[in-house]
Coordinates of C-alpha atoms and ligand atoms in Angstrom, one line a residue:
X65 CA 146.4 108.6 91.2
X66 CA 145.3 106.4 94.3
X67 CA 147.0 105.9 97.5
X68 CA 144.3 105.1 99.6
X69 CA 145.3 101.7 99.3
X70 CA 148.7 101.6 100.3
X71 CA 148.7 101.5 104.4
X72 CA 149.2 104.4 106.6
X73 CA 149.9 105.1 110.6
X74 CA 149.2 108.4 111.8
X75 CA 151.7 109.7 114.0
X76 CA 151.5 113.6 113.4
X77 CA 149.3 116.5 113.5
X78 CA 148.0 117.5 110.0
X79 CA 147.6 119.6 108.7
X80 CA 150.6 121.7 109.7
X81 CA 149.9 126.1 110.3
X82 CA 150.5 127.7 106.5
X83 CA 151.5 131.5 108.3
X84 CA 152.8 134.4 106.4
X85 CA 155.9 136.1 107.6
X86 CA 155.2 139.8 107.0
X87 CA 158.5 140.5 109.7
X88 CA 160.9 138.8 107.9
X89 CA 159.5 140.2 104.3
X90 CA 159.6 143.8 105.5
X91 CA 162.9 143.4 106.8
X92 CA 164.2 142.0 103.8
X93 CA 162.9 144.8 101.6
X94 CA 161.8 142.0 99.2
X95 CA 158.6 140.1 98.4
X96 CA 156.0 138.2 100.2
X97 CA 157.1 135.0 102.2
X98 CA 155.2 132.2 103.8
X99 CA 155.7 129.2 106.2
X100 CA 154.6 125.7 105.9
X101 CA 155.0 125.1 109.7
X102 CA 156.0 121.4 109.6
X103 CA 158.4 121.8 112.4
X104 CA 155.3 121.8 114.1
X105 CA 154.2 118.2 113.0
X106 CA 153.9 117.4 116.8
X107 CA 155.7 114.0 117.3
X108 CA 159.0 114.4 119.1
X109 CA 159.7 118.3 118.9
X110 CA 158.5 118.0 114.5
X111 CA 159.9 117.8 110.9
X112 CA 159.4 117.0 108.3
X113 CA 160.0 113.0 108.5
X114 CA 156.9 112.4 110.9
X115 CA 155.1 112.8 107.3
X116 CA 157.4 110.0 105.7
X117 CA 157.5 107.5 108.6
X118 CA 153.3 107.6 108.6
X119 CA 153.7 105.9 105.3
X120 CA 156.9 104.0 106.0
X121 CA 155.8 102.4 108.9
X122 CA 152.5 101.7 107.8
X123 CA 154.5 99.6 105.5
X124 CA 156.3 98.3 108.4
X125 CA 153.2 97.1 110.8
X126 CA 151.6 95.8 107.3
X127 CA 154.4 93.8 107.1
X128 CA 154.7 92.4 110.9
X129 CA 157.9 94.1 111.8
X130 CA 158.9 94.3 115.2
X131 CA 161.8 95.9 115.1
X132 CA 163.0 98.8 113.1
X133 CA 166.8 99.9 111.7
X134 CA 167.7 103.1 110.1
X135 CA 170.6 105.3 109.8
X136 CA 171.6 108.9 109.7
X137 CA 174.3 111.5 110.8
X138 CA 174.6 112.0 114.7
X139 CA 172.5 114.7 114.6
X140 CA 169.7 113.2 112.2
X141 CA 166.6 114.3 112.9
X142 CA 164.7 111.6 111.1
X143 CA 166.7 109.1 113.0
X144 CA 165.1 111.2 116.3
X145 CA 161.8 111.2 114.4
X146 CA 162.0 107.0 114.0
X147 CA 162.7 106.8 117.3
X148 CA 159.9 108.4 118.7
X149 CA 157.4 106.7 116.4
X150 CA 158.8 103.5 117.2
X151 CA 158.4 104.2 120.5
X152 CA 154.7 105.3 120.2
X153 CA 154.3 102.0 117.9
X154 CA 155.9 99.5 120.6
X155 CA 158.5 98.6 118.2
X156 CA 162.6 98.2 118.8
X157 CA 164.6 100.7 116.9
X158 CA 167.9 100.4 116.5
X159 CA 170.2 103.5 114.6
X160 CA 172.8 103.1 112.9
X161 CA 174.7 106.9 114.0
X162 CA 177.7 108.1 112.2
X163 CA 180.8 109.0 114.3
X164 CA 182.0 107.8 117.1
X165 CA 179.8 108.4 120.7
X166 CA 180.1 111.9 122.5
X167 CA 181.0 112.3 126.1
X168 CA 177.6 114.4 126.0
X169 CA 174.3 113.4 124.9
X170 CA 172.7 116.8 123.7
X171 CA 170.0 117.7 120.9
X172 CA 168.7 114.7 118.3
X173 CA 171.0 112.3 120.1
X174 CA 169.9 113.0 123.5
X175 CA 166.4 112.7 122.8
X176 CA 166.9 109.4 120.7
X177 CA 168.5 108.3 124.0
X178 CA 165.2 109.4 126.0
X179 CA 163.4 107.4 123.5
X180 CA 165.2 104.1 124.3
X181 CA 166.7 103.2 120.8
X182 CA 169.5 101.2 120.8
X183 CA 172.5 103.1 118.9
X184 CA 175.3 101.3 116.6
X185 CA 178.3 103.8 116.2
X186 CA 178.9 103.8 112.8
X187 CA 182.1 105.7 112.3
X188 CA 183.1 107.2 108.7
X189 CA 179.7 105.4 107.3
X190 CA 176.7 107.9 108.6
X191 CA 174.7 106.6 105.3
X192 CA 173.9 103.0 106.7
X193 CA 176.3 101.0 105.1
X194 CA 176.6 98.8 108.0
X195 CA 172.6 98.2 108.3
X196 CA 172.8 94.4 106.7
X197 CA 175.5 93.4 109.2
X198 CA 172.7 94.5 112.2
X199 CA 169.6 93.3 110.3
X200 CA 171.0 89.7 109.8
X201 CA 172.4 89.6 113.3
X202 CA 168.6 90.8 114.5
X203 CA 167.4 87.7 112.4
X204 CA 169.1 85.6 114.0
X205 CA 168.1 86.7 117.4
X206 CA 164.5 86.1 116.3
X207 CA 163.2 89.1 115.4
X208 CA 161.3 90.4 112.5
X209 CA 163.7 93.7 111.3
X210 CA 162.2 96.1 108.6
X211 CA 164.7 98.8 106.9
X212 CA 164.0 102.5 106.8
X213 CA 165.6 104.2 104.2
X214 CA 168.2 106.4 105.1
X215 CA 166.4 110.0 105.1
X216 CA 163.3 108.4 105.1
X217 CA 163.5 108.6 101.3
X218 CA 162.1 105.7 99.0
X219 CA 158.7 105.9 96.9
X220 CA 156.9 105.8 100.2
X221 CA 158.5 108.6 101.5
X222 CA 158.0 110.6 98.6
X223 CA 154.2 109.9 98.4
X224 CA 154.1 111.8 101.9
X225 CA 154.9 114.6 100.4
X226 CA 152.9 114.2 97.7
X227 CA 149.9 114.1 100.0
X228 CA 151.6 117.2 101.9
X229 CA 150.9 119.0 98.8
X230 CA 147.4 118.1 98.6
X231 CA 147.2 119.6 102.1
X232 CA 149.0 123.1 101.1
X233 CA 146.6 123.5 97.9
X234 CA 143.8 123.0 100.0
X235 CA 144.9 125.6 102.8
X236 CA 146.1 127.6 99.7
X237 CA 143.1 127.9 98.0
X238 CA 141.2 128.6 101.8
X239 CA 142.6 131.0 101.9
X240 CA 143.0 132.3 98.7
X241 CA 146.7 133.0 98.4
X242 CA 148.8 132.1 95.5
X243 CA 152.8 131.1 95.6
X244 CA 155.3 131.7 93.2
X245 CA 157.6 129.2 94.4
X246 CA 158.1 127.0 97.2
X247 CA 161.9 126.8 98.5
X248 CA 162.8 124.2 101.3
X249 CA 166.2 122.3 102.1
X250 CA 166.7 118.9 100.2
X251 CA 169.2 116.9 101.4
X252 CA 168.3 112.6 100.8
X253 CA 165.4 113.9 98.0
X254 CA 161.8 112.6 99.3
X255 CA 160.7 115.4 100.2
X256 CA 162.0 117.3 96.6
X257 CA 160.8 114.0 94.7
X258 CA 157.2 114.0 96.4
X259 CA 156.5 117.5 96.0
X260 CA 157.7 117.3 92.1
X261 CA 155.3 114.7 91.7
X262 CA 152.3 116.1 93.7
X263 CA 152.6 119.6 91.6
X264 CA 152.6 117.3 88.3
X265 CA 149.4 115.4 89.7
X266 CA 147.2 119.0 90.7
X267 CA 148.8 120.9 88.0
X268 CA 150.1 123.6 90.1
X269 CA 152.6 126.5 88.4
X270 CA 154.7 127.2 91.5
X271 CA 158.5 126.3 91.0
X272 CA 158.9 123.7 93.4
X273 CA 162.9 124.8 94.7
X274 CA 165.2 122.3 96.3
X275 CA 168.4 124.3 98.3
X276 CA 171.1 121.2 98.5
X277 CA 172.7 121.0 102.1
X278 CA 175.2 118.4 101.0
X279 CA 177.8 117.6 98.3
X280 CA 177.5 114.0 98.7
X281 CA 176.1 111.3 96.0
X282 CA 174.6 108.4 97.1
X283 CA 175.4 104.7 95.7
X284 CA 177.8 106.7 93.1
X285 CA 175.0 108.5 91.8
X286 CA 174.7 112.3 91.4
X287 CA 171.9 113.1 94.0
X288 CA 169.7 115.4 90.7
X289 CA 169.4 112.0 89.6
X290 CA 168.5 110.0 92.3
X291 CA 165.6 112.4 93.0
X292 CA 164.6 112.2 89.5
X293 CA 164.8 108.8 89.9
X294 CA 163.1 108.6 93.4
X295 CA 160.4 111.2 91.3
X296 CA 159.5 108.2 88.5
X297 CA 159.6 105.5 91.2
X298 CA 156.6 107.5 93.2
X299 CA 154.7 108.1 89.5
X300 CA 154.8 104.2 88.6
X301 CA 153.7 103.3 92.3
X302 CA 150.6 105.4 92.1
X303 CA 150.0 105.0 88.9
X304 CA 150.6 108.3 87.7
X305 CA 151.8 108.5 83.8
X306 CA 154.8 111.3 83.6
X307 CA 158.3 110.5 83.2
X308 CA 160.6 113.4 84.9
X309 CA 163.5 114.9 83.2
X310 CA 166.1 117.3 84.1
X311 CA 163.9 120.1 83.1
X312 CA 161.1 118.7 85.7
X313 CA 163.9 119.6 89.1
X314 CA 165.3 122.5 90.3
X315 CA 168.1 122.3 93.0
X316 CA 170.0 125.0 93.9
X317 CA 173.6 123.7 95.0
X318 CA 174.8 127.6 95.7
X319 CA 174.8 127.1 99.3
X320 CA 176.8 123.8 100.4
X321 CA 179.5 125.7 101.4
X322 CA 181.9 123.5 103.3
X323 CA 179.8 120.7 103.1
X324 CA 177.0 119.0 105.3
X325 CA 177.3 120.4 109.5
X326 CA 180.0 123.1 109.0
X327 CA 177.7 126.0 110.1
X328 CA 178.8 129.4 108.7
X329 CA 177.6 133.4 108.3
X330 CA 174.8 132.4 105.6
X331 CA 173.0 129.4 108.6
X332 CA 174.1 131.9 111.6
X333 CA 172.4 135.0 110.1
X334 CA 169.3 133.3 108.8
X335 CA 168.4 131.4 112.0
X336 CA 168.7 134.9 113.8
X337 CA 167.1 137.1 111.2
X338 CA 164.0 134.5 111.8
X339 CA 164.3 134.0 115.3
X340 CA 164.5 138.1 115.7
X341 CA 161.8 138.8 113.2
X342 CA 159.4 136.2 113.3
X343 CA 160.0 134.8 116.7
X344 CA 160.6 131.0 114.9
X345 CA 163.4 128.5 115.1
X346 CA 165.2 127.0 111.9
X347 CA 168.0 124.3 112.6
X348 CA 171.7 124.8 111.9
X349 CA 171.9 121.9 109.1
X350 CA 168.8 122.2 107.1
X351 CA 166.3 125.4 107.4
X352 CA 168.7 127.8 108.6
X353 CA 171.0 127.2 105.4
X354 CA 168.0 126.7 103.0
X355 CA 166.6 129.7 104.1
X356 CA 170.2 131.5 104.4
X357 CA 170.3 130.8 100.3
X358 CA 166.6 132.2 100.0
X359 CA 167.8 135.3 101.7
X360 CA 170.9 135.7 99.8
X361 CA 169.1 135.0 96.7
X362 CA 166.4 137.9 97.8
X363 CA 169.1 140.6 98.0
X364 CA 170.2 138.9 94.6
X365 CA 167.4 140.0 92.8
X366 CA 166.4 137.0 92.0
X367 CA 162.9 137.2 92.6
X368 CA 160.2 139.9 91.4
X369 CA 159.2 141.5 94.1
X370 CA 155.3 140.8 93.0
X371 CA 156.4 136.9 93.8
X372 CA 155.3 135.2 96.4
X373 CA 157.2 132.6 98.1
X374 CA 156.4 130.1 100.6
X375 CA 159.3 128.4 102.8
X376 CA 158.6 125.2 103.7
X377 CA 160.2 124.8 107.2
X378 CA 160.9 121.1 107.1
X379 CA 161.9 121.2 111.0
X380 CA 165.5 120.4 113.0
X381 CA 165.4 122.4 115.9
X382 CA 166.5 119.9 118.4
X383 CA 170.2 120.2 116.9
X384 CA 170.6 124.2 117.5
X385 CA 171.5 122.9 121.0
X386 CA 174.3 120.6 119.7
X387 CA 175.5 123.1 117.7
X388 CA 175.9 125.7 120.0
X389 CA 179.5 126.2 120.6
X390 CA 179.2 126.9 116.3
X391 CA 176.3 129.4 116.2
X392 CA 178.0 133.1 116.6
X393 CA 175.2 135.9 117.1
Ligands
PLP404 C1 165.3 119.3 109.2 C2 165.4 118.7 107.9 N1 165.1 119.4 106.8 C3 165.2 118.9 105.5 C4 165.6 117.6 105.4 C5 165.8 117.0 104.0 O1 164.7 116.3 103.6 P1 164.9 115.1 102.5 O2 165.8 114.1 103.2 O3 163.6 114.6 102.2 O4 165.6 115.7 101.3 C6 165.9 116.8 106.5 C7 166.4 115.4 106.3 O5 167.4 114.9 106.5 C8 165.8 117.3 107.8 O6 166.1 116.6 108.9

């Protein structure tokens, strides 16, 4: 495997705190649980896409871009990431926002706003379908646009997270803990696909667990595919020899509930079970129902309790104030 090639632009603070949360655990009654702290990744409040947008705008500078279009939901945290590293990198962003524009700019879109992005109110499509319309109109103005996957998600994005992985083993074996599993939400697949492909590459037996936070597919296909899919695309681009199957992904689609933003009991009580216990924030959308399915699935009996299981918090806090009129403690 070699990726020292490919360009890179550091944008975050690596590696990220690997704590254990001996709270939560007792509390729980069940076994032992860890954080990989990338809400802490220290550009623009964290998450996890400050590890996808050092490779993905590597790419970009490579390339001469000077202007920079992605897309997301209103609330998308890696559209709030992009901003901020675009701002850092002195390039134009521009986001493509589903929905139609609040009278209030609060959380993710309020800090986008600080950040000085210009935002395209996309309506009904929040998965950038109207990015070629702005790219060619940029064109034409002269500038030099490069696309960021929606999600951050391509091969580059995934090979983040394979290099996150690199970084957990190493903390990991440091200090000399072993997991079981590692559960974290998964919602456009880079951060599933990378981490399937970095625990091929060191060999690692952990069951690497993706908790789905939306129904949707994407392009018409069924998103276990596209990861598996974004998974092979990652292998060929570093060279690595391993073709994953269906037997290679585990994604847990328990917990989708009534689909992507519609916050209920299971988000509620896991964002104040952490909070209360551990004295750390997960987000509405992503952490707080990924780890609201690892709880449930705890009082399931669905681990041993001689398992050890690390959560990796992939960030989102910014949205808990958007959401507030939702969250119910
Ligand atoms: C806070 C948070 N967690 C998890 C995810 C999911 O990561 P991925 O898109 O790589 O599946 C996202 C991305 O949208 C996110 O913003």
């Amino acid at each position: 495997m070699d990726y020292q090639n490919i360009p890179r632009q550091s944008l975050g603070f690596f590696p990220t705190p690997l704590v254990e949360l001996t709270n939560l655990s007792r509390k729980l009654d069940g076994p032992r649980l860890f954080m990989k702290r990338d809400d802490n990744t220290g550009l623009a409040l964290g998450g996890n896409k400050t590890r996808k947008l050092e490779f993905i705008l590597g790419d970009a500078l490579a390339q001469c871009a000077d202007t920079i279009v992605t897309a997301g939901a209103q609330q998308s945290n890696h559209c709030r990431q992009t901003a901020a590293a675009c701002a850092s990198l002195g390039l134009e962003c521009h986001l493509v926002l589903g929905g139609e524009k609040p009278g209030i700019l609060n959380g993710n879109l309020l800090l986008d706003k600080i950040f000085g992005c210009h935002i395209h109110w996309a309506g009904e499509n929040r998965k950038g379908e109207d990015i070629p319309e702005i790219v060619e109109q940029l064109k034409q103005e002269g500038k030099t646009p490069y696309v960021v996957p929606y999600g951050g998600s391509n091969e580059l994005g995934a090979l983040a997270f394979v290099k996150a992985l690199q970084e957990l083993e190493h903390q990991r074996q440091e200090s000399q803990v072993s997991f079981t599993h590692i559960i974290f939400a998964s919602s456009s697949g880079g951060t599933q696909a990378g981490l399937m492909l970095g625990k091929k590459i060191m060999g690692t037996s952990y069951q690497i667990v993706g908790v789905s936070i939306d129904k949707g597919e994407k392009d018409n296909v069924a998103f276990d595919q596209s990861i598996l899919s974004l998974a092979n695309r990652t292998a060929t681009l570093i060279d690595v020899n391993h073709e994953f199957s269906d037997e290679d992904l585990i994604l847990n689609t328990d917990y989708v509930g009534e689909g992507y933003g519609v916050i209920g009991a299971l988000e509620n009580e896991a964002i104040s079970l952490t909070a209360q216990t551990e004295g750390i924030l997960l987000d509405p959308v992503y952490t707080g129902r990924a780890m609201g399915g690892l709880i449930d699935m705890i009082r399931l009996g669905k681990f041993k309790q001689s398992d050890r299981i690390l959560f990796w918090h992939t960030g989102g806090a910014p949205a808990l104030f958007a959401y507030a009129n939702t969250l119910d403690f």
